[in-house]
Every structure is written in structure tokens, then in C-alpha cells.
Amino acid sequence: MSAVLGVSVGSSAVRMARPDVASRRGPGGVEAFQRQVIATVPHRAEETAAQSIGVLLAQGGETVGATGVAYATQRQADALQQAMARQRLHNYQLIPASTAAIARLEATGEIYDFGTLVLYDLGSSGLTVSVIDRASGTVLAADRSTEIAGDYFDWLISQHQATAQGIVSPVGADEATAFNERCRFAKEQLSASEAIAVPSEAGLILLSRETFESMIVVPVEGSARFARGVIAASGRYPDAVVLLGGGAHIPLVQSILRNWLNLPTVVPAEPEMVAAQGAAMLATPVAPPVEPPEPQWGAADALSPRRTRGPSRRQLAIAGAAATGLVVVAGIGLSMGRDGAATTQGEGRATAVTEDQDAPSTTTAPPTTTTTPPSSTPRAPAPQPAAEPSQATPEPPPVPGPPPRRYLNLPDPIQIEVPPGMELPPGMVR
């Protein structure tokens, strides 16, 4: 039986969810999911997600028939596509994180019959607030802020430990990373405990929930003010606010949003896994891209005349070269004509003009008659017959017709006409 996989990509972790085949249903008959969290580093989350999916699919065992990947922004979607292409993965579907979250919340029944929802997603790198019309799935308004983030809360804890507890901040990169991980663990423990004591190589981290809330109250109230602005931009009065991301576990965040927004507040059991679980529910198989078949040339195609397929690239190249050479020859001829040298075309025109000028006129002079002096006895002169012309009038020369058309010797159907009078080497003209 094919399984499905859902993935959500955060700046600090990649979360993967698969339906629990053993139980299939969780409390209340809701489908249960197995979870897997893979830590990552900033600017490498998309690449880590693609590599993790590739490793999971290559492990064998239960076949994954479809994969859904939830994305927060269009930029992240583009980065995911490029990373999946580098891993040569195609059977996946990109799903907006808000769409995936609503699909999961509808399945669990946690959003009841609310029509307009505010999604307050507080993660490690920032806060995203979206106002969603549930019926159509339209995002009415959305905005993101980095003024409040889970990483900022971790930094506040580390600074408090350095000033109040006298813990020296680690100098090396590896030590600093390990200490920040312990501060994050302490923050998560304070969501369920009133005080914690977490050991670390730099010293013992001691912190109470009251002290922690006093450090984050200002940025949390700022996030509630930010959410008010997004709601006002949507032009819709929402029915409820849903808290997502790891920050949704913090009790102070829940109480401030409930009081500042004056809306019913929904906190899922696993707010950081909602997007991945919804992506798994919406995942559908994607067919691999179809490569165009390579052309198969048969014997009949090899024997068919070329003119039935039109001029080939080689023929076009020959025609272009011949036309270029023809232009060069014509240019040389024009240059020689300007310098006074006779050209074949110019001689032909001069000869035609000379023949027209030397042609005899068709009008003849009147004949000359000779008379004898009259004798003493006058008499009427005998009538003289009309004198005939001394010679016959020559016929005008025939007008020369147009010279026959000549073409460059190129493959059919290409035809380039050679100008009259231009002499080209034998074999180039037909």
C-alpha cells in the first residue's frame, strides 16, 4: 500500500509527517501521524528538505506514492523547486502553508464553523500573519515581521544568563551553537514548567517562567499590534485566531493575543506540525515528465527527394554565401565603373546608344533634274517622269530584346537571379 509524505520547511528545522499505519487514528478518531524533525541551518533549509526527501525515498521499505511540501512564500517555493530538481525528484506537490494548515484543522474539527481565520505563525526566524477566507481559501491579507522570532527569544535567554548568572558566552562557533541549543531547550521547557535548570558546558542555565515572560512581553505585545494591522488591511472582521509554529506553545503569547485581539484562540496539539500534516493529506501522485521521442528515420525518408521537405540548413547556408559573394562582385563592379574603367554592363548600354545614333534617317532629299536651254522654236516641254530615289531607304535595326534570365546554380527551390551583364565563373550560373 502506498503511503504519503508531508513536509514543512522552516529556517531551523525541516518537519516531516507520515500517517501512522499502525494506529491510523488518533484520539477522537482523527488520523494520527508519525513525525520526524531534521535540524538545519539558515539559507540551507530548502536543500536540506530535498536531500531528506531523497534519502527517505531511497531507503526502501514502504513505498511513498505522493509527497506534499508546504511553502510559506513564492521565493521559498522557487528555491524548493530548484533543490528538488538537483536531487532529481519529481513526484512531489508544492502546497501553500496556509492551505495545508486549514486542511489539517478542518480534519481535526478545531476551527468549528469559523468562516474567517487569522493564522498567527511564530517560528524561529520571524512571524507571519495571514487572514484567510475559509470557504474560498483566499488570502485576504498577509504580512511578515522579523522583529519577533523564536531565535530572538533564545538570544534574550543567553544574554540574561551572561548578566544574571555570570555565564561567559562561548567564544568558538561550535560552543556558541551548542549553548544556543541549550537556551532553546530551556525556552521550550518553560512552556510546561514554572522553572527550569538546564546544564551546559558554559554553566547551569537557571530560569523561571516569570523571568522569561518579563523579557519577552514587549516583543509579544508588538506582535499583537502587528496582527491588528494585518486584520485591518484585510477589511474583514475575523471569527478566530489560530496559533501555529513553535511560539504557539508559550503561554504568554496565547494570553496576550486573546486579550489584544478579543477573538477565540485556537492552539492545536502540535502547532509546529500542522502544515506538514496538512501537506500529507493534500498530497497526490505526480506523473514523471514525458521526454519527447527521438525521430526515427526510415529508408523511405532517406530516399525521398529533398524538395519535398524544403531547403535544408546546408542549402540555406550555401544560398547565403552565394548571395554575399554576388553582392561583393556587384560592389566591385560599381567601384570600377566610378573609376572610369569599362564594364561589360556599361559597354552593352553604350553600344545600344551608338547604334541608335548611327541609324540612317528615313527622310530622303528630293531628286535633282537637268534642263536644256530652249531652242528658237518654243514648244511645250515633254512631261518628265518622276525621278526615283537614287538608292533604297535602309530598314532600321531590330530593337534588342531583354537578355535571358540567369540564376545562381543553387539547389531547388532556392533561386537568386544574377543581374544582367555580370560575369561570374563557369558553374556558378545556370
JSON list of C-alpha atoms in Angstrom, two decimals, residues 151-170 179-180 183 205-207 211 215:
[
{"chain": "A", "resi": 151, "resn": "ASP", "atom": "CA", "xyz": [15.69, 32.87, 17.78]},
{"chain": "A", "resi": 152, "resn": "TYR", "atom": "CA", "xyz": [15.32, 36.30, 19.37]},
{"chain": "A", "resi": 153, "resn": "PHE", "atom": "CA", "xyz": [13.83, 34.71, 22.50]},
{"chain": "A", "resi": 154, "resn": "ASP", "atom": "CA", "xyz": [16.81, 32.32, 22.66]},
{"chain": "A", "resi": 155, "resn": "TRP", "atom": "CA", "xyz": [19.21, 35.27, 22.44]},
{"chain": "A", "resi": 156, "resn": "LEU", "atom": "CA", "xyz": [17.39, 37.05, 25.28]},
{"chain": "A", "resi": 157, "resn": "ILE", "atom": "CA", "xyz": [17.85, 33.96, 27.49]},
{"chain": "A", "resi": 158, "resn": "SER", "atom": "CA", "xyz": [21.58, 33.77, 26.67]},
{"chain": "A", "resi": 159, "resn": "GLN", "atom": "CA", "xyz": [22.05, 37.47, 27.48]},
{"chain": "A", "resi": 160, "resn": "HIS", "atom": "CA", "xyz": [20.19, 37.07, 30.78]},
{"chain": "A", "resi": 161, "resn": "GLN", "atom": "CA", "xyz": [22.40, 34.14, 31.75]},
{"chain": "A", "resi": 162, "resn": "ALA", "atom": "CA", "xyz": [25.52, 36.17, 30.99]},
{"chain": "A", "resi": 163, "resn": "THR", "atom": "CA", "xyz": [24.42, 39.13, 33.16]},
{"chain": "A", "resi": 164, "resn": "ALA", "atom": "CA", "xyz": [22.40, 37.48, 35.95]},
{"chain": "A", "resi": 165, "resn": "GLN", "atom": "CA", "xyz": [24.13, 34.10, 36.31]},
{"chain": "A", "resi": 166, "resn": "GLY", "atom": "CA", "xyz": [27.63, 35.17, 35.31]},
{"chain": "A", "resi": 167, "resn": "ILE", "atom": "CA", "xyz": [27.87, 32.62, 32.49]},
{"chain": "A", "resi": 168, "resn": "VAL", "atom": "CA", "xyz": [30.51, 33.67, 29.98]},
{"chain": "A", "resi": 169, "resn": "SER", "atom": "CA", "xyz": [29.32, 33.49, 26.39]},
{"chain": "A", "resi": 170, "resn": "PRO", "atom": "CA", "xyz": [31.17, 30.81, 24.41]},
{"chain": "A", "resi": 179, "resn": "PHE", "atom": "CA", "xyz": [24.88, 26.92, 24.06]},
{"chain": "A", "resi": 180, "resn": "ASN", "atom": "CA", "xyz": [22.13, 28.39, 21.89]},
{"chain": "A", "resi": 183, "resn": "CYS", "atom": "CA", "xyz": [18.84, 28.04, 25.62]},
{"chain": "A", "resi": 205, "resn": "ILE", "atom": "CA", "xyz": [21.03, 27.67, 32.94]},
{"chain": "A", "resi": 206, "resn": "LEU", "atom": "CA", "xyz": [18.59, 28.66, 35.70]},
{"chain": "A", "resi": 207, "resn": "LEU", "atom": "CA", "xyz": [15.39, 30.45, 34.66]},
{"chain": "A", "resi": 211, "resn": "THR", "atom": "CA", "xyz": [11.51, 35.97, 34.48]},
{"chain": "A", "resi": 215, "resn": "MET", "atom": "CA", "xyz": [11.94, 39.51, 28.97]}
]
